[in-house]
Tab-separated table of C-alpha atoms in Angstrom:
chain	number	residue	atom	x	y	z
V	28	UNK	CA	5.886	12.079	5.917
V	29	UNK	CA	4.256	13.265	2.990
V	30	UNK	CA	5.841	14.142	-0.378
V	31	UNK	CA	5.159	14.720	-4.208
V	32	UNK	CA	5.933	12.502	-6.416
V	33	UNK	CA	5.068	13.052	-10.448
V	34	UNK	CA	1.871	15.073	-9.063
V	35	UNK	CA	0.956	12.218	-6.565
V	36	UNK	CA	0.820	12.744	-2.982
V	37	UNK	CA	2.591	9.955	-0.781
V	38	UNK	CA	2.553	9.486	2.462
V	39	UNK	CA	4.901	7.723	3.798
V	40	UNK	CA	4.215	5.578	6.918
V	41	UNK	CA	6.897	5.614	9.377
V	42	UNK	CA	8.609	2.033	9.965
V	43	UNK	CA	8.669	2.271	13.803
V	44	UNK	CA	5.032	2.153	13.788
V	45	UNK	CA	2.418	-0.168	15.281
V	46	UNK	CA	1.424	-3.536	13.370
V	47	UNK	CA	-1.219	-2.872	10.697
V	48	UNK	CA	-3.453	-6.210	11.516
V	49	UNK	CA	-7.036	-4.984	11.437
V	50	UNK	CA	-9.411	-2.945	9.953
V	51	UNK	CA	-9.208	-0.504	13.191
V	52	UNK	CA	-5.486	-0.507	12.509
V	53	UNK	CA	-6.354	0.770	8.857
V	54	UNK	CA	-9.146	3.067	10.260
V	55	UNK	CA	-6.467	4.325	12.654
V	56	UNK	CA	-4.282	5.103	9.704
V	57	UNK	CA	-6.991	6.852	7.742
V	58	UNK	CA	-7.173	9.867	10.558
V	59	UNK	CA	-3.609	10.171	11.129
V	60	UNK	CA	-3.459	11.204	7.436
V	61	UNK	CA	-6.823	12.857	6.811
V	62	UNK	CA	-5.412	16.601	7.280
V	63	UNK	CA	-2.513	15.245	4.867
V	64	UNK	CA	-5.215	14.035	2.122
V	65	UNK	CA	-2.569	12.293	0.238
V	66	UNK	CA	-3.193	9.756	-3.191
V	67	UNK	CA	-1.388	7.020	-2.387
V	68	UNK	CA	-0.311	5.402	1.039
V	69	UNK	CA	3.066	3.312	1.274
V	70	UNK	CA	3.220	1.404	4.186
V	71	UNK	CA	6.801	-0.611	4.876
V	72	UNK	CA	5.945	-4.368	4.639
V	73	UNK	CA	7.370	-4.411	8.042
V	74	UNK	CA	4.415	-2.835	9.546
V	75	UNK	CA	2.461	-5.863	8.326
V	76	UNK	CA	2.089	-8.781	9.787
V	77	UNK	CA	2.396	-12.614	8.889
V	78	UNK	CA	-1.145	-12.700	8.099
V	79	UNK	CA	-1.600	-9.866	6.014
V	80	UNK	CA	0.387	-12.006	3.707
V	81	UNK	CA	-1.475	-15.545	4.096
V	82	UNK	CA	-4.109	-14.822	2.059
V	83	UNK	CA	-6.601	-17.111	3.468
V	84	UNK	CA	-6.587	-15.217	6.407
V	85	UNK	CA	-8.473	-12.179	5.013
V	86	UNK	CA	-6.089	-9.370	6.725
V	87	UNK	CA	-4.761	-8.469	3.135
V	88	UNK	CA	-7.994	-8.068	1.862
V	89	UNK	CA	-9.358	-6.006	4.778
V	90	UNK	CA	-6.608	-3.439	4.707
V	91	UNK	CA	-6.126	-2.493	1.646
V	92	UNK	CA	-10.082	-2.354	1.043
V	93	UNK	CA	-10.549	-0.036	3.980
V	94	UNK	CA	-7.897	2.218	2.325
V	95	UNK	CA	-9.457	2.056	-1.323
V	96	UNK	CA	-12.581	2.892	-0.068
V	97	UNK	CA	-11.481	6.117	1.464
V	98	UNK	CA	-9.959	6.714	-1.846
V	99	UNK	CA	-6.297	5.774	-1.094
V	100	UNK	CA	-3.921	4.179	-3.307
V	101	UNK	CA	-2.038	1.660	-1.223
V	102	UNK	CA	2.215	0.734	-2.102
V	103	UNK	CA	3.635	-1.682	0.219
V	104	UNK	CA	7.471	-1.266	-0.076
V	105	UNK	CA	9.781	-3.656	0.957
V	106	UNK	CA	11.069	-7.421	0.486
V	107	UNK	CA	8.248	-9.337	0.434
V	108	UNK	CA	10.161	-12.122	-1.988
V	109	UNK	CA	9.898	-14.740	1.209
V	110	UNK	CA	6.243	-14.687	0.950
V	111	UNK	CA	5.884	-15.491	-2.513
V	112	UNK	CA	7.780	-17.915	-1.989
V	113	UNK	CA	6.179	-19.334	0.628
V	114	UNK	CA	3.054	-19.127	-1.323
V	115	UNK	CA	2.088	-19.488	-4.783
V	116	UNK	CA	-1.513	-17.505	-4.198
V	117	UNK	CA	0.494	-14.583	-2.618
V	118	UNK	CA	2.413	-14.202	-5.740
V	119	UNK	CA	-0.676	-13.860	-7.697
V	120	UNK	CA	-2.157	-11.638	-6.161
V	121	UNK	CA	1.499	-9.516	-5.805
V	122	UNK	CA	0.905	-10.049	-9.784
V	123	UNK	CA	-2.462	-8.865	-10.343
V	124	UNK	CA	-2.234	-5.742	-7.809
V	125	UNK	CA	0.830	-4.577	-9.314
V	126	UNK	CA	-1.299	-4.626	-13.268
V	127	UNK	CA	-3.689	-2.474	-11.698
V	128	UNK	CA	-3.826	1.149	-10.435
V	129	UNK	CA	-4.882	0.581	-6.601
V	130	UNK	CA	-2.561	-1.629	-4.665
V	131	UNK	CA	1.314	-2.009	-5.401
V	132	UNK	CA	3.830	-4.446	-4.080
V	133	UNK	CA	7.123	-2.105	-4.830
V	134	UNK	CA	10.342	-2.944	-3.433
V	135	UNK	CA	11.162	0.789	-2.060
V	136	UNK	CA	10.783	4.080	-2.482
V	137	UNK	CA	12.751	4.301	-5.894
V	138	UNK	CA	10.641	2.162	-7.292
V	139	UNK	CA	7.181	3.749	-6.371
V	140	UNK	CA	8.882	6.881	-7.696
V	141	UNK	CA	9.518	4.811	-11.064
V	142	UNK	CA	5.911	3.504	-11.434
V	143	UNK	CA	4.404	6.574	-10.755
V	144	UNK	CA	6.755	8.222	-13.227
V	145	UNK	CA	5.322	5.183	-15.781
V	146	UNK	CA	1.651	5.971	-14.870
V	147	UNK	CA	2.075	9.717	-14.648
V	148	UNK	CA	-1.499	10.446	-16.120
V	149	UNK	CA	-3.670	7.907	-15.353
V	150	UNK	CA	-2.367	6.682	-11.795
V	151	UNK	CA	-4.045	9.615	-9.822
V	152	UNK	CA	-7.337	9.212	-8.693
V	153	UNK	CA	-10.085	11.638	-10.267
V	154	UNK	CA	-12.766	12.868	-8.197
């Protein structure tokens, strides 16, 4: 589903969908929403699994790279609080995306609409 939000186009990425666990799942995603050419992508944290958030594991990394690079802004939404738990480099890097401009840890959809209402201006993506 795609929608507006403070002159940012989201696309949302259904729940029911398949696991996002490799790049080919990311590239996958990329031409389901090329005619869309949203901003930002939020992706449910249920669509991702249990490696995505063990860092060492290099799924986290991959995915949200592959998006970047197409120029996609990347919000995962949902309860993620049991990983950072879990794991004290998880919650860094949940820390240090969510200071930046590219890849968000939110917990749902009123809070993306929140940030980007904060960021209005300099979240979109020029070019």
């Amino acid at each position: 589903m795609l929608e507006t939000l403070h002159g940012v186009a989201v696309y949302h990425c259904s729940p029911e969908g398949e696991a996002l666990a490799t790049e080919r799942d990311a590239t996958d995603v990329l031409g389901e929403v090329y005619l869309d050419n949203p901003d930002l992508l939020a992706i449910p944290a249920a669509r991702l699994t249990g490696d995505f958030f063990r860092l060492e594991s290099g799924v986290a990394g991959a995915l949200t790279q592959k998006f970047v690079q197409y120029g996609l802004r990347v919000a995962v939404l949902g309860d993620v609080s049991a990983h950072l738990e879990a794991s004290e480099a998880f919650a860094a890097y949940v820390r240090e995306c969510n200071r930046g401009r590219q890849v968000w840890f939110l917990a749902d959809r009123a809070e993306l609409v929140r940030k980007l209402g904060d960021t209005t201006g300099t979240a979109r993506p020029t070019g």
